[in-house]
């Protein structure tokens, strides 16, 4: 039985990846943060009672700021694959807490790489490492963006991801680690955090439909993103670690749509009519520097991984609006 260790298991992607790996027969170990309230809602459905024998989904307390625990878990679990999905992943928030963001997103990845380097040297065992890199790294560089496009980060989050990206490449080249960067464009789902724009919109639309809210407050409606469906992207993460050689891959749909288009489509799915009646501008959601347009050039993923996004924009919006409407009892 193969073993996988995941940071960020309680997040959107971590929860889908854990499901995927369990279905493939892996023993899955996830790192969770101590919190004063339960923070496992996305993985409650796959949680296994610690008193049950032969568990294949095991949770450990840890934090990417804590190198000792990262190292200890690596030695204890002895995974075949290590997926680093943990992050302070909110771009707008990274302007408010830049140092913390760099600590977790940038140095967190380095802590894992250092631990793997030492572990491989001491134990002679290999660990395949996946780094959750981001299309945010392309920032102001115009689309389409491929594996060869230069980075131009526009936020503390993106700059920290660029650091982690380069450390991953450097440990691959310097120490022969099987370490890959998945450069993933935005991917969404009903499990997306409520303050990312797609989920904020689908949730807002559902609450308006249910009569719980009257307005939806948003920032820049002109920004364009290449939005795909998260479970498909998590399958691509796994595929990257099954390749013969460690390489970096761009993952996306190859299409971009504006925030305004997402809003219009979501209100259409809910049958609420003209979105302009409900949406108000609030400058607090603007960023000091914005990323205007992201479109993935997915040629390499198609050719080498045989991976292609199947859920496209209108279907994604429908999935998210339907799920949020169901959650608040709004009938469509
Ligand atoms: P997410 O839903 O925000 O999940 C982030 C995860 O990281 C959560 O499990 C969170 O724990 C954990 N975390 C936060 N701070 C941590 C710390 N100090 N130590 C350990 N774990 C910590 O993000 P996601 O959308 O699943 O994204 C997964 C990864 O892919 C992230 O690295 C993100 O930056 C990257 N990425 C995402 C996208 C996207 O469109 N979703 C695109 C490209 C790259 P709590 O649950 O306790 O908060
Ligand atoms: N969050 C948010 N809230 N964004 C808004 C709002 C709002 O009220 N109004 C407009 N936007 C715009 C933002 O300015 C941005 O241009 C766009 O919507 C998308 O914002 P987010 O959904 O917060 O995502 P992101 O693109 O900044 O970052 C996400 O994708 C990256 C991959 O490109 C995150 O998941 C990152 O962790 C990930 O790396």
PDB file of C-alpha atoms and ligand atoms in Angstrom, residues 7-16 31-35 39-42 62-66 70 84-90 100 103-105 108 130-136 157 161 182-188 191-193 196 226-228 230 233-234 237 251, ligand 1:
ATOM      1  CA  UNK A   7      -0.370  19.445   4.086  1.00  0.00           C
ATOM      2  CA  UNK A   8      -3.569  21.464   3.634  1.00  0.00           C
ATOM      3  CA  UNK A   9      -5.786  18.375   3.896  1.00  0.00           C
ATOM      4  CA  UNK A  10      -8.620  20.450   5.427  1.00  0.00           C
ATOM      5  CA  UNK A  11      -8.657  22.828   2.431  1.00  0.00           C
ATOM      6  CA  UNK A  12     -10.594  22.577  -0.820  1.00  0.00           C
ATOM      7  CA  UNK A  13      -7.898  20.706  -2.757  1.00  0.00           C
ATOM      8  CA  UNK A  14      -6.641  18.648   0.180  1.00  0.00           C
ATOM      9  CA  UNK A  15     -10.118  17.228   0.742  1.00  0.00           C
ATOM     10  CA  UNK A  16     -10.549  16.204  -2.914  1.00  0.00           C
ATOM     11  CA  UNK A  31      -1.627  17.521   8.529  1.00  0.00           C
ATOM     12  CA  UNK A  32      -4.215  19.627  10.336  1.00  0.00           C
ATOM     13  CA  UNK A  33      -3.796  22.814  12.350  1.00  0.00           C
ATOM     14  CA  UNK A  34      -4.965  23.119  15.883  1.00  0.00           C
ATOM     15  CA  UNK A  35      -7.920  25.507  15.974  1.00  0.00           C
ATOM     16  CA  UNK A  39     -11.823  22.923  11.069  1.00  0.00           C
ATOM     17  CA  UNK A  40     -12.441  19.553   9.419  1.00  0.00           C
ATOM     18  CA  UNK A  41     -15.820  20.140   7.747  1.00  0.00           C
ATOM     19  CA  UNK A  42     -14.444  19.318   4.265  1.00  0.00           C
ATOM     20  CA  UNK A  62       1.225  20.235  12.494  1.00  0.00           C
ATOM     21  CA  UNK A  63       1.933  23.607  10.961  1.00  0.00           C
ATOM     22  CA  UNK A  64       4.100  24.767   8.089  1.00  0.00           C
ATOM     23  CA  UNK A  65       5.781  27.255  10.430  1.00  0.00           C
ATOM     24  CA  UNK A  66       7.063  24.370  12.548  1.00  0.00           C
ATOM     25  CA  UNK A  70       7.258  18.637   9.459  1.00  0.00           C
ATOM     26  CA  UNK A  84       2.351  20.422  -0.133  1.00  0.00           C
ATOM     27  CA  UNK A  85      -1.069  22.063  -0.420  1.00  0.00           C
ATOM     28  CA  UNK A  86      -1.001  24.057   2.825  1.00  0.00           C
ATOM     29  CA  UNK A  87      -0.980  27.838   2.428  1.00  0.00           C
ATOM     30  CA  UNK A  88      -2.333  31.203   3.468  1.00  0.00           C
ATOM     31  CA  UNK A  89      -3.963  31.108   0.050  1.00  0.00           C
ATOM     32  CA  UNK A  90      -5.931  34.370  -0.067  1.00  0.00           C
ATOM     33  CA  UNK A 100       3.017  35.503   7.722  1.00  0.00           C
ATOM     34  CA  UNK A 103       6.548  32.412   6.259  1.00  0.00           C
ATOM     35  CA  UNK A 104       3.953  29.747   5.417  1.00  0.00           C
ATOM     36  CA  UNK A 105       3.828  29.836   1.616  1.00  0.00           C
ATOM     37  CA  UNK A 108       6.947  26.348   4.572  1.00  0.00           C
ATOM     38  CA  UNK A 130       4.373  17.985  -5.197  1.00  0.00           C
ATOM     39  CA  UNK A 131       4.457  21.771  -4.728  1.00  0.00           C
ATOM     40  CA  UNK A 132       1.164  23.648  -5.174  1.00  0.00           C
ATOM     41  CA  UNK A 133       2.407  26.432  -7.418  1.00  0.00           C
ATOM     42  CA  UNK A 134       0.029  29.004  -8.803  1.00  0.00           C
ATOM     43  CA  UNK A 135      -0.910  30.941 -11.934  1.00  0.00           C
ATOM     44  CA  UNK A 136      -0.737  34.013  -9.671  1.00  0.00           C
ATOM     45  CA  UNK A 157       1.239  35.633  -1.893  1.00  0.00           C
ATOM     46  CA  UNK A 161       4.846  31.142  -4.359  1.00  0.00           C
ATOM     47  CA  UNK A 182       1.961  21.976 -10.520  1.00  0.00           C
ATOM     48  CA  UNK A 183       1.235  25.500 -11.793  1.00  0.00           C
ATOM     49  CA  UNK A 184      -2.502  25.435 -11.355  1.00  0.00           C
ATOM     50  CA  UNK A 185      -4.858  28.109 -12.613  1.00  0.00           C
ATOM     51  CA  UNK A 186      -7.910  28.989 -10.490  1.00  0.00           C
ATOM     52  CA  UNK A 187     -10.017  25.968  -9.653  1.00  0.00           C
ATOM     53  CA  UNK A 188     -13.284  26.090  -7.832  1.00  0.00           C
ATOM     54  CA  UNK A 191     -15.965  23.345  -1.292  1.00  0.00           C
ATOM     55  CA  UNK A 192     -14.196  26.581  -2.291  1.00  0.00           C
ATOM     56  CA  UNK A 193     -13.542  28.961   0.627  1.00  0.00           C
ATOM     57  CA  UNK A 196     -12.894  33.633  -2.924  1.00  0.00           C
ATOM     58  CA  UNK A 226      -9.188  30.735 -16.178  1.00  0.00           C
ATOM     59  CA  UNK A 227     -11.615  28.910 -13.862  1.00  0.00           C
ATOM     60  CA  UNK A 228     -11.785  25.100 -13.747  1.00  0.00           C
ATOM     61  CA  UNK A 230     -11.123  21.456  -8.506  1.00  0.00           C
ATOM     62  CA  UNK A 233      -7.171  19.433 -11.015  1.00  0.00           C
ATOM     63  CA  UNK A 234      -6.404  17.227  -8.001  1.00  0.00           C
ATOM     64  CA  UNK A 237      -1.546  16.557  -9.174  1.00  0.00           C
ATOM     65  CA  UNK A 251      -3.004  23.054 -15.499  1.00  0.00           C
TER      66      UNK A 251
HETATM   67  P1  LIG B   1      -7.444  26.464   0.856  1.00  0.00           P
HETATM   68  O1  LIG B   1      -8.819  25.919   0.664  1.00  0.00           O
HETATM   69  O2  LIG B   1      -7.287  27.864   1.333  1.00  0.00           O
HETATM   70  O3  LIG B   1      -6.680  25.463   1.851  1.00  0.00           O
HETATM   71  C1  LIG B   1      -5.453  25.825   2.419  1.00  0.00           C
HETATM   72  C2  LIG B   1      -5.043  24.736   3.384  1.00  0.00           C
HETATM   73  O4  LIG B   1      -3.806  25.122   4.000  1.00  0.00           O
HETATM   74  C3  LIG B   1      -6.038  24.518   4.550  1.00  0.00           C
HETATM   75  O5  LIG B   1      -6.053  23.155   4.872  1.00  0.00           O
HETATM   76  C4  LIG B   1      -5.410  25.323   5.670  1.00  0.00           C
HETATM   77  O6  LIG B   1      -5.782  24.892   6.958  1.00  0.00           O
HETATM   78  C5  LIG B   1      -3.942  25.011   5.416  1.00  0.00           C
HETATM   79  N1  LIG B   1      -3.038  25.942   6.084  1.00  0.00           N
HETATM   80  C6  LIG B   1      -3.154  27.286   6.197  1.00  0.00           C
HETATM   81  N2  LIG B   1      -2.140  27.781   6.926  1.00  0.00           N
HETATM   82  C7  LIG B   1      -1.379  26.725   7.296  1.00  0.00           C
HETATM   83  C8  LIG B   1      -0.226  26.583   8.102  1.00  0.00           C
HETATM   84  N3  LIG B   1       0.343  27.638   8.706  1.00  0.00           N
HETATM   85  N4  LIG B   1       0.297  25.356   8.267  1.00  0.00           N
HETATM   86  C9  LIG B   1      -0.286  24.257   7.709  1.00  0.00           C
HETATM   87  N5  LIG B   1      -1.397  24.328   6.959  1.00  0.00           N
HETATM   88  C10 LIG B   1      -1.942  25.556   6.758  1.00  0.00           C
HETATM   89  O7  LIG B   1      -6.608  26.368  -0.501  1.00  0.00           O
HETATM   90  P2  LIG B   1      -6.888  25.453  -1.789  1.00  0.00           P
HETATM   91  O8  LIG B   1      -7.738  26.239  -2.727  1.00  0.00           O
HETATM   92  O9  LIG B   1      -7.273  24.107  -1.383  1.00  0.00           O
HETATM   93  O10 LIG B   1      -5.429  25.429  -2.443  1.00  0.00           O
HETATM   94  C11 LIG B   1      -4.495  24.407  -2.115  1.00  0.00           C
HETATM   95  C12 LIG B   1      -3.100  24.882  -2.464  1.00  0.00           C
HETATM   96  O11 LIG B   1      -3.028  25.175  -3.861  1.00  0.00           O
HETATM   97  C13 LIG B   1      -2.648  26.154  -1.765  1.00  0.00           C
HETATM   98  O12 LIG B   1      -1.266  26.059  -1.560  1.00  0.00           O
HETATM   99  C14 LIG B   1      -2.953  27.245  -2.766  1.00  0.00           C
HETATM  100  O13 LIG B   1      -2.117  28.355  -2.532  1.00  0.00           O
HETATM  101  C15 LIG B   1      -2.632  26.530  -4.058  1.00  0.00           C
HETATM  102  N6  LIG B   1      -3.350  26.961  -5.254  1.00  0.00           N
HETATM  103  C16 LIG B   1      -4.701  27.040  -5.246  1.00  0.00           C
HETATM  104  C17 LIG B   1      -5.364  27.381  -6.397  1.00  0.00           C
HETATM  105  C18 LIG B   1      -6.871  27.463  -6.451  1.00  0.00           C
HETATM  106  O14 LIG B   1      -7.390  28.050  -7.404  1.00  0.00           O
HETATM  107  N7  LIG B   1      -7.579  26.868  -5.515  1.00  0.00           N
HETATM  108  C19 LIG B   1      -4.630  27.635  -7.588  1.00  0.00           C
HETATM  109  C20 LIG B   1      -3.252  27.520  -7.538  1.00  0.00           C
HETATM  110  C21 LIG B   1      -2.605  27.166  -6.389  1.00  0.00           C
HETATM  111  P3  LIG B   1      -7.152  25.416   7.662  1.00  0.00           P
HETATM  112  O15 LIG B   1      -8.274  24.614   7.037  1.00  0.00           O
HETATM  113  O16 LIG B   1      -6.922  25.119   9.082  1.00  0.00           O
HETATM  114  O17 LIG B   1      -7.263  26.874   7.355  1.00  0.00           O
END
